[in-house]
CSV table of N, CA, C and O in Angstrom, one decimal:
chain,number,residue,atom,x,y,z
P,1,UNK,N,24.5,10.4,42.3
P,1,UNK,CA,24.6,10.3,40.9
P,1,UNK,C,23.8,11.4,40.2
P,1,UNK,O,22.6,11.3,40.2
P,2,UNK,N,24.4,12.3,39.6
P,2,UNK,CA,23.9,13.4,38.6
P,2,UNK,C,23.0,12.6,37.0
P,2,UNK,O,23.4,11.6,36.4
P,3,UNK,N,21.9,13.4,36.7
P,3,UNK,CA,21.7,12.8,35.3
P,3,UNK,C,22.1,13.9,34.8
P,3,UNK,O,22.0,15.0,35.4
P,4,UNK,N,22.7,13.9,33.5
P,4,UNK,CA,23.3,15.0,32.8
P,4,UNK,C,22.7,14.8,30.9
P,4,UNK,O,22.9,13.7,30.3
P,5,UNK,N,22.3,15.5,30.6
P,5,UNK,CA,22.0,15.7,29.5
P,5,UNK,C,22.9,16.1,28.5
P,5,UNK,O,23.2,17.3,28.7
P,6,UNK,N,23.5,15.6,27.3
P,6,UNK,CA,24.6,15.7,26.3
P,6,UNK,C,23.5,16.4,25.3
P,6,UNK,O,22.3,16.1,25.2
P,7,UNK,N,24.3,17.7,24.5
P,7,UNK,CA,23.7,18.1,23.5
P,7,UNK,C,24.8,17.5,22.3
P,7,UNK,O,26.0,17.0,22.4
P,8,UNK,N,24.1,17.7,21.3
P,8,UNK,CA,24.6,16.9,20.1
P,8,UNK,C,26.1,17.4,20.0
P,8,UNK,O,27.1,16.6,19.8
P,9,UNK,N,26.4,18.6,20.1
P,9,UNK,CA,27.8,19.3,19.8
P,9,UNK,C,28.9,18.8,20.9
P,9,UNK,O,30.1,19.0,20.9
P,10,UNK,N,28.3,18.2,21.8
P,10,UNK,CA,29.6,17.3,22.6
P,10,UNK,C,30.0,15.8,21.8
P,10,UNK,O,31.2,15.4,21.7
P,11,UNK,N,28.3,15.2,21.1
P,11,UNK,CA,28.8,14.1,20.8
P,11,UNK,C,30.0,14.3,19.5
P,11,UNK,O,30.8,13.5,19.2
P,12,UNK,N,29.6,15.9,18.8
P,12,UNK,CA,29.9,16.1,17.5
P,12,UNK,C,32.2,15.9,17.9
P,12,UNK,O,33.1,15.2,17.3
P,13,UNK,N,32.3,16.7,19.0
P,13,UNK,CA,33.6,16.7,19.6
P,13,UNK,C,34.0,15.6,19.8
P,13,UNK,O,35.1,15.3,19.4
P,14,UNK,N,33.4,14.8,20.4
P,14,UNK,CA,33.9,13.8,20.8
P,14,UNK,C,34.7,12.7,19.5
P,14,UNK,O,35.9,12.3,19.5
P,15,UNK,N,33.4,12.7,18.5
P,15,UNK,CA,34.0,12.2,17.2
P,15,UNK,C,35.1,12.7,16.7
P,15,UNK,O,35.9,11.8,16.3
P,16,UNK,N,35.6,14.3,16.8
P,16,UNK,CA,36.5,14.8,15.9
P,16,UNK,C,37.5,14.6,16.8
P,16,UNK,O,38.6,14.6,16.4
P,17,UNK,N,37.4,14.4,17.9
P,17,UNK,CA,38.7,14.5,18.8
P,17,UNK,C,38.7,13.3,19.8
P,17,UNK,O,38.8,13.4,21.0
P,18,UNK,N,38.7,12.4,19.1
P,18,UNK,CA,38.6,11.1,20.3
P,18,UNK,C,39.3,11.1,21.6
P,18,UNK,O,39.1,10.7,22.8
P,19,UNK,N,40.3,11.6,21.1
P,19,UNK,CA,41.5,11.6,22.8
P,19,UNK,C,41.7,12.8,23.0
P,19,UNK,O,42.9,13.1,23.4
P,20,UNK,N,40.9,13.7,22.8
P,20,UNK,CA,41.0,15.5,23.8
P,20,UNK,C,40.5,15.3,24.9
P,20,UNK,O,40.1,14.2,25.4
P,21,UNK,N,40.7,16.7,25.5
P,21,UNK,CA,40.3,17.1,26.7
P,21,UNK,C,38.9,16.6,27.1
P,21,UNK,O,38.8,15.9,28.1
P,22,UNK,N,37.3,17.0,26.1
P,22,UNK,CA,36.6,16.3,27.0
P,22,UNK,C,36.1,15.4,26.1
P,22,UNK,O,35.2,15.8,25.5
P,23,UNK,N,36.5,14.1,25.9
P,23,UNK,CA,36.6,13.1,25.4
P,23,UNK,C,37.4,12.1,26.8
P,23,UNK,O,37.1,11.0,27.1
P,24,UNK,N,38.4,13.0,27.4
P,24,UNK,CA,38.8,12.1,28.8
P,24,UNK,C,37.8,12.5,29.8
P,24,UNK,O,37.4,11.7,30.7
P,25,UNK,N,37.3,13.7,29.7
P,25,UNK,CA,35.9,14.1,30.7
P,25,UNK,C,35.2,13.2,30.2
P,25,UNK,O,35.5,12.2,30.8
P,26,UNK,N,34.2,13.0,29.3
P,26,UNK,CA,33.0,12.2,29.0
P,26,UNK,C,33.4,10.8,29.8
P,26,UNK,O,32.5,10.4,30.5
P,27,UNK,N,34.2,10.3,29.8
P,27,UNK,CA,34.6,8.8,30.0
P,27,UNK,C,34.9,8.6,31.5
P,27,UNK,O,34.6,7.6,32.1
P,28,UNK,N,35.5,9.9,32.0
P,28,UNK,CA,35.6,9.8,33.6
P,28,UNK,C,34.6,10.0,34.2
P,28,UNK,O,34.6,9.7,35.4
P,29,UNK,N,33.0,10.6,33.6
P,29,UNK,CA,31.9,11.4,33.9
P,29,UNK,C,30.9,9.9,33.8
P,29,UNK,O,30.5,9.2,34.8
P,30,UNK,N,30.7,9.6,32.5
P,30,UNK,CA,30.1,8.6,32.5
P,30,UNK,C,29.9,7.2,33.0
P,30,UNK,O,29.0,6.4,32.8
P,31,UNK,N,31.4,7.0,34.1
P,31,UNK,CA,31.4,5.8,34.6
P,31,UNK,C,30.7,6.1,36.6
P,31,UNK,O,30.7,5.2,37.5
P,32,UNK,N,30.2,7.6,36.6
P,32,UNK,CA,30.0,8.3,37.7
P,32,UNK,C,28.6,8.6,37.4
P,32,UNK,O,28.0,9.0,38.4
P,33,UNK,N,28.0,8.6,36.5
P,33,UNK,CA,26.8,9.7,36.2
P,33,UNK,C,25.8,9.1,35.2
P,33,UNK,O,26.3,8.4,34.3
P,34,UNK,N,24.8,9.2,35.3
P,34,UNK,CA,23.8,8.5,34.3
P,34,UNK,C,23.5,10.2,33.0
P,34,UNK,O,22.8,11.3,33.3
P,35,UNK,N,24.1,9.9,31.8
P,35,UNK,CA,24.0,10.3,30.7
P,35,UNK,C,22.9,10.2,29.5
P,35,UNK,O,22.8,9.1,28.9
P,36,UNK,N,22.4,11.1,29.2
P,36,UNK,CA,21.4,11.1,28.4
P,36,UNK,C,21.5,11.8,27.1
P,36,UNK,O,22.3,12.8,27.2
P,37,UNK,N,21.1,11.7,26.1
P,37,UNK,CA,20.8,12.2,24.8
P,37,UNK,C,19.9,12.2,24.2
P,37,UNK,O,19.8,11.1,23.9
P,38,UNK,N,18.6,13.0,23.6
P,38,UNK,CA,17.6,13.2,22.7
P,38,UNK,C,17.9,12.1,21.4
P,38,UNK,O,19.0,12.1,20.9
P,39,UNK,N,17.1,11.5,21.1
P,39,UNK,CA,17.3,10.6,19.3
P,39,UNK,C,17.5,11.7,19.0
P,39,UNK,O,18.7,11.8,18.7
P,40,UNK,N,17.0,13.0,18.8
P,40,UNK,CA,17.3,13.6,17.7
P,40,UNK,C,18.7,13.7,17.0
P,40,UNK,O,18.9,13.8,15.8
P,41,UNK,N,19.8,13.6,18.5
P,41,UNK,CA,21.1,13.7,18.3
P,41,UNK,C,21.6,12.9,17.3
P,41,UNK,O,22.6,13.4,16.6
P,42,UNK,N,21.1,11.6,17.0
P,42,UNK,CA,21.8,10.5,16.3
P,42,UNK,C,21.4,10.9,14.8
P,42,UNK,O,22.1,10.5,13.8
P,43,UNK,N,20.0,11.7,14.5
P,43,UNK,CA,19.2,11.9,12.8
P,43,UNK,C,20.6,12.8,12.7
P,43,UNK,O,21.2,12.5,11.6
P,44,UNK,N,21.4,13.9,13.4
P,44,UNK,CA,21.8,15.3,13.3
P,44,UNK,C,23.1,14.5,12.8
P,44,UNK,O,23.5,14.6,11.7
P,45,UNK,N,24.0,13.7,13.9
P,45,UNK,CA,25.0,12.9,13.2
P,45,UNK,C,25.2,12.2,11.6
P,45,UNK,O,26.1,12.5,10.7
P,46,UNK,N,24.0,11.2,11.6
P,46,UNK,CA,23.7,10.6,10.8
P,46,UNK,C,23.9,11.5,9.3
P,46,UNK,O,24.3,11.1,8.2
P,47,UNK,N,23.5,13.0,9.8
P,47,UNK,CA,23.2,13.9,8.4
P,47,UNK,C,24.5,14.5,8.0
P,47,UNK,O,24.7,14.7,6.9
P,48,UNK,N,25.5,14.7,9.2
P,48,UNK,CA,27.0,15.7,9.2
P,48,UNK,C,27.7,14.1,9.0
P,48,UNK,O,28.8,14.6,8.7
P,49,UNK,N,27.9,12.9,8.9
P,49,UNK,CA,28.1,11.9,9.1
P,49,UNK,C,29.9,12.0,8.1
P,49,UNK,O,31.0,11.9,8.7
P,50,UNK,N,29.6,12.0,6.7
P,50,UNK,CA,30.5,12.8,5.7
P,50,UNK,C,31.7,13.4,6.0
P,50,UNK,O,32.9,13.0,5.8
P,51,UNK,N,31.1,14.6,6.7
P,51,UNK,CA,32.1,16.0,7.2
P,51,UNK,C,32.7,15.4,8.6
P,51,UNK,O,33.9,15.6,8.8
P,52,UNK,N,32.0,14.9,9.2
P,52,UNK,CA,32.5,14.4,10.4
P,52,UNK,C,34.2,13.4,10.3
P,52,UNK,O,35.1,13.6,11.1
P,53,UNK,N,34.0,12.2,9.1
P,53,UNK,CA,34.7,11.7,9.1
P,53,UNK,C,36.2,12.5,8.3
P,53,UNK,O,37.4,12.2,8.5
P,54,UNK,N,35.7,13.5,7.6
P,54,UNK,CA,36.9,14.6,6.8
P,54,UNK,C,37.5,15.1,7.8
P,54,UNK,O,38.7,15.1,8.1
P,55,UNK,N,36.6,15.5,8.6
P,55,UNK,CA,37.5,17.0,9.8
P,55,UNK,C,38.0,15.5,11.0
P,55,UNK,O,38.9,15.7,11.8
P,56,UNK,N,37.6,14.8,10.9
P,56,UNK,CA,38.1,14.3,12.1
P,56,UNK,C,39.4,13.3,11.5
P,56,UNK,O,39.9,12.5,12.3
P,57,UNK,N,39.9,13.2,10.4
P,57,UNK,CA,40.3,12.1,9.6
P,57,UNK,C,40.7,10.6,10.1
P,57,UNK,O,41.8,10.0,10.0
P,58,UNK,N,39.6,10.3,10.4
P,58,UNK,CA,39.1,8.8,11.1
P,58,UNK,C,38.8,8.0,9.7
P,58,UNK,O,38.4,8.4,8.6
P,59,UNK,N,39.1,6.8,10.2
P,59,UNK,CA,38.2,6.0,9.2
P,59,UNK,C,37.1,5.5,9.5
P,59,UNK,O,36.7,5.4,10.7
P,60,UNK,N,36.4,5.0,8.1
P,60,UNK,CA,34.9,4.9,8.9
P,60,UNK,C,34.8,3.7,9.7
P,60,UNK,O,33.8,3.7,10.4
P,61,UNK,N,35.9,2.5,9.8
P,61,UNK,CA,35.5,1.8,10.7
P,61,UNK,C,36.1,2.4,12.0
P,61,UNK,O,35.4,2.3,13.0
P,62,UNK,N,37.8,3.1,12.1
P,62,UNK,CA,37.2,3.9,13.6
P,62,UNK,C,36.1,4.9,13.7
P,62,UNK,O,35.8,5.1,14.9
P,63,UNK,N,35.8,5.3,13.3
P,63,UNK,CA,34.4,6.3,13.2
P,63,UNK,C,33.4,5.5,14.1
P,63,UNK,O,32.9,5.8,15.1
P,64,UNK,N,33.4,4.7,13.2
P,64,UNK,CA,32.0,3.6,13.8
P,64,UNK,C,32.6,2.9,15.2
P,64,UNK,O,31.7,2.6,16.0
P,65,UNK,N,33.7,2.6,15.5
P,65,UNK,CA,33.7,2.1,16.7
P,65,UNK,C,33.8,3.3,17.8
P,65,UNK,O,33.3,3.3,18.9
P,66,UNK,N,34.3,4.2,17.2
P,66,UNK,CA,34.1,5.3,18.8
P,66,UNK,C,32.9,5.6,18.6
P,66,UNK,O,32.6,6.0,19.8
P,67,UNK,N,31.6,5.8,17.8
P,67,UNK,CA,30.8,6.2,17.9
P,67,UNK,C,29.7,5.3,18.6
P,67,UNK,O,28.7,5.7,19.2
P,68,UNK,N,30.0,4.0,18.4
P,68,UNK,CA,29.6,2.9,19.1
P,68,UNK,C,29.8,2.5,20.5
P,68,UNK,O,29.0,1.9,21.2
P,69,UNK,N,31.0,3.1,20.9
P,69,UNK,CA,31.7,3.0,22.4
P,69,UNK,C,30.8,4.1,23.3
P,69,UNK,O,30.2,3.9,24.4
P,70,UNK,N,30.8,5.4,22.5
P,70,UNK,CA,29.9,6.9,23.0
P,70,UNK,C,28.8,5.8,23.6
P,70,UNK,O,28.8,5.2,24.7
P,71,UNK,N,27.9,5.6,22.3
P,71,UNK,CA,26.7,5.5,22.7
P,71,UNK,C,26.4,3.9,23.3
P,71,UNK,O,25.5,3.1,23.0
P,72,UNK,N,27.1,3.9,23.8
P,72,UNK,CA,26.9,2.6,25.0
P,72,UNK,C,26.7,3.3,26.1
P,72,UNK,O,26.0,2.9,27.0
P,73,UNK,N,27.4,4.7,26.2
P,73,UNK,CA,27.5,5.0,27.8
P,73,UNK,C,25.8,5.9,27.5
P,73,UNK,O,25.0,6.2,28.5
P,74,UNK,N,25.6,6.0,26.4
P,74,UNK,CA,24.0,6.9,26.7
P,74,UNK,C,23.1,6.2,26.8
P,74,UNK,O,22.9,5.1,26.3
P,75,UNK,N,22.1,6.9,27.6
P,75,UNK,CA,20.7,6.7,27.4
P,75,UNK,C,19.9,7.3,26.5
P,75,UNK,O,20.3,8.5,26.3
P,76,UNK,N,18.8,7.0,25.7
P,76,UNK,CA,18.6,7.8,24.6
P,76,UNK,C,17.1,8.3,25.2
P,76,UNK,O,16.3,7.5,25.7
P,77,UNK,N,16.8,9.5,25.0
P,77,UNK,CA,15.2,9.9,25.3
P,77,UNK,C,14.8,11.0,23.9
P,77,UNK,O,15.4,12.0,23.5
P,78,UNK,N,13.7,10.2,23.6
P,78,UNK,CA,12.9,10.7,22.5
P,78,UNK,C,12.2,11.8,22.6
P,78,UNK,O,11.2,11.9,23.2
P,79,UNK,N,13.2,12.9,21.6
P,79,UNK,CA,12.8,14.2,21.9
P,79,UNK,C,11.6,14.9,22.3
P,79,UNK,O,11.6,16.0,22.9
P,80,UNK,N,10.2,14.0,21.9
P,80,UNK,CA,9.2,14.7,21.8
P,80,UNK,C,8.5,14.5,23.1
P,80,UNK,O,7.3,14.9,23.3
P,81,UNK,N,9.2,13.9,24.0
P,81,UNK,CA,9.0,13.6,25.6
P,81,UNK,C,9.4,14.5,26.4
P,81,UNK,O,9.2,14.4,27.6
P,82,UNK,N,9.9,15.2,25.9
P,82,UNK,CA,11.0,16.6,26.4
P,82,UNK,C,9.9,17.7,26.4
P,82,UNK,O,9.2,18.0,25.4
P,83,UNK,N,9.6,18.3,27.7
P,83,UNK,CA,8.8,19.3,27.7
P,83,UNK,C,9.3,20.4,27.0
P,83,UNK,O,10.5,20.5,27.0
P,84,UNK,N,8.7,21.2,26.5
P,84,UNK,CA,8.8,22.3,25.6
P,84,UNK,C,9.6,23.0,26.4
P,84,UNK,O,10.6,23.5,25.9
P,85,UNK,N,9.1,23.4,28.0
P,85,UNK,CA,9.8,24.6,28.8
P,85,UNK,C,11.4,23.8,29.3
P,85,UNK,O,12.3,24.3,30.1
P,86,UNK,N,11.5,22.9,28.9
P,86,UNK,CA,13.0,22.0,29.3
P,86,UNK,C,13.9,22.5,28.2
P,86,UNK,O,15.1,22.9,28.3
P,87,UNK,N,13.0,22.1,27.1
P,87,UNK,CA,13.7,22.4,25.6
P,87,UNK,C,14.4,23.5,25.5
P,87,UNK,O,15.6,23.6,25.2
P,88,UNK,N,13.4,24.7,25.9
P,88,UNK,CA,13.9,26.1,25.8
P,88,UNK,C,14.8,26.8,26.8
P,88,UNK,O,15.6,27.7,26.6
P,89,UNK,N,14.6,26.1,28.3
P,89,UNK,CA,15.7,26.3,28.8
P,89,UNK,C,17.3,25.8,28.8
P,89,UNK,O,18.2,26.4,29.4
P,90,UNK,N,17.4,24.9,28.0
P,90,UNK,CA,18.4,23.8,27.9
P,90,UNK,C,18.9,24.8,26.5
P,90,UNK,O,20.1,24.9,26.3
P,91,UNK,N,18.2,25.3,25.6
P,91,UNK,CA,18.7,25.9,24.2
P,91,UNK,C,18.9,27.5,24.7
P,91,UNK,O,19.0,28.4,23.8
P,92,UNK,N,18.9,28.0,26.0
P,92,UNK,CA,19.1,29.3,26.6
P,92,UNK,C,20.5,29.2,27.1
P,92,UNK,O,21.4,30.0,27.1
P,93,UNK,N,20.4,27.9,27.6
P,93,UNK,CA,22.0,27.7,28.2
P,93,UNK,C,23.0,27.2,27.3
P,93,UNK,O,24.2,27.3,27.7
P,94,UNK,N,22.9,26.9,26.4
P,94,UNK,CA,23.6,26.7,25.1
P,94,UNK,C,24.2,27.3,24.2
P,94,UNK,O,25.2,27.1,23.5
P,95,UNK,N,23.1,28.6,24.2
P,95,UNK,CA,23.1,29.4,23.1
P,95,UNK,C,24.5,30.5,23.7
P,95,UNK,O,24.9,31.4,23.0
C-alpha cells in the first residue's frame, strides 16, 4: 500500500469534473492506497469555493456531496508538520 499525497489542484479537478478521467483514478486509487492532504487544501477550496461551483456547474448541494464523498477517502495532515525540505520538494515536482 503506497501513501500518496494529493495537492489541492487534483482536489480542485475533481470538483469540476466529477466523472473525468482522474476522478475514475482517484476512486480506483483510493480504495488501494492510503491518501493524504495538507488542511491547507480545504482553507484554498473554501476561498475558490464560488468559482468552483460556476466552472464546474454543480449545485451547491452536489457540490457539497462530492466534496464530502473526496474527503472521506482522505487523510488530513496539518501543514505545519510537513518538513520544510518535503514542502519544497513536493512544490519542485509540481511546478
Amino acid at each position: 500500500m503506497m501513501k500518496i499525497i494529493l495537492d489541492t489542484n487534483i482536489i480542485i479537478l475533481l470538483l469540476i469534473k466529477p466523472d473525468g478521467i482522474v476522478a475514475g483514478l482517484f476512486y480506483a486509487v483510493c480504495n488501494k492506497h492510503e491518501l493524504y492532504v495538507s488542511d491547507f487544501s480545504f482553507e484554498e477550496i473554501a476561498k475558490h469555493k464560488s468559482r468552483l461551483l460556476k466552472v464546474s456547474k454543480l449545485s451547491a448541494r452536489d457540490f457539497e456531496r462530492i466534496y464530502a464523498g473526496i474527503i472521506a477517502n482522505l487523510s488530513v495532515v496539518p501543514i505545519d508538520i510537513i518538513p520544510v525540505s518535503v514542502f519544497m520538494r513536493s512544490f519542485h515536482y509540481t511546478s
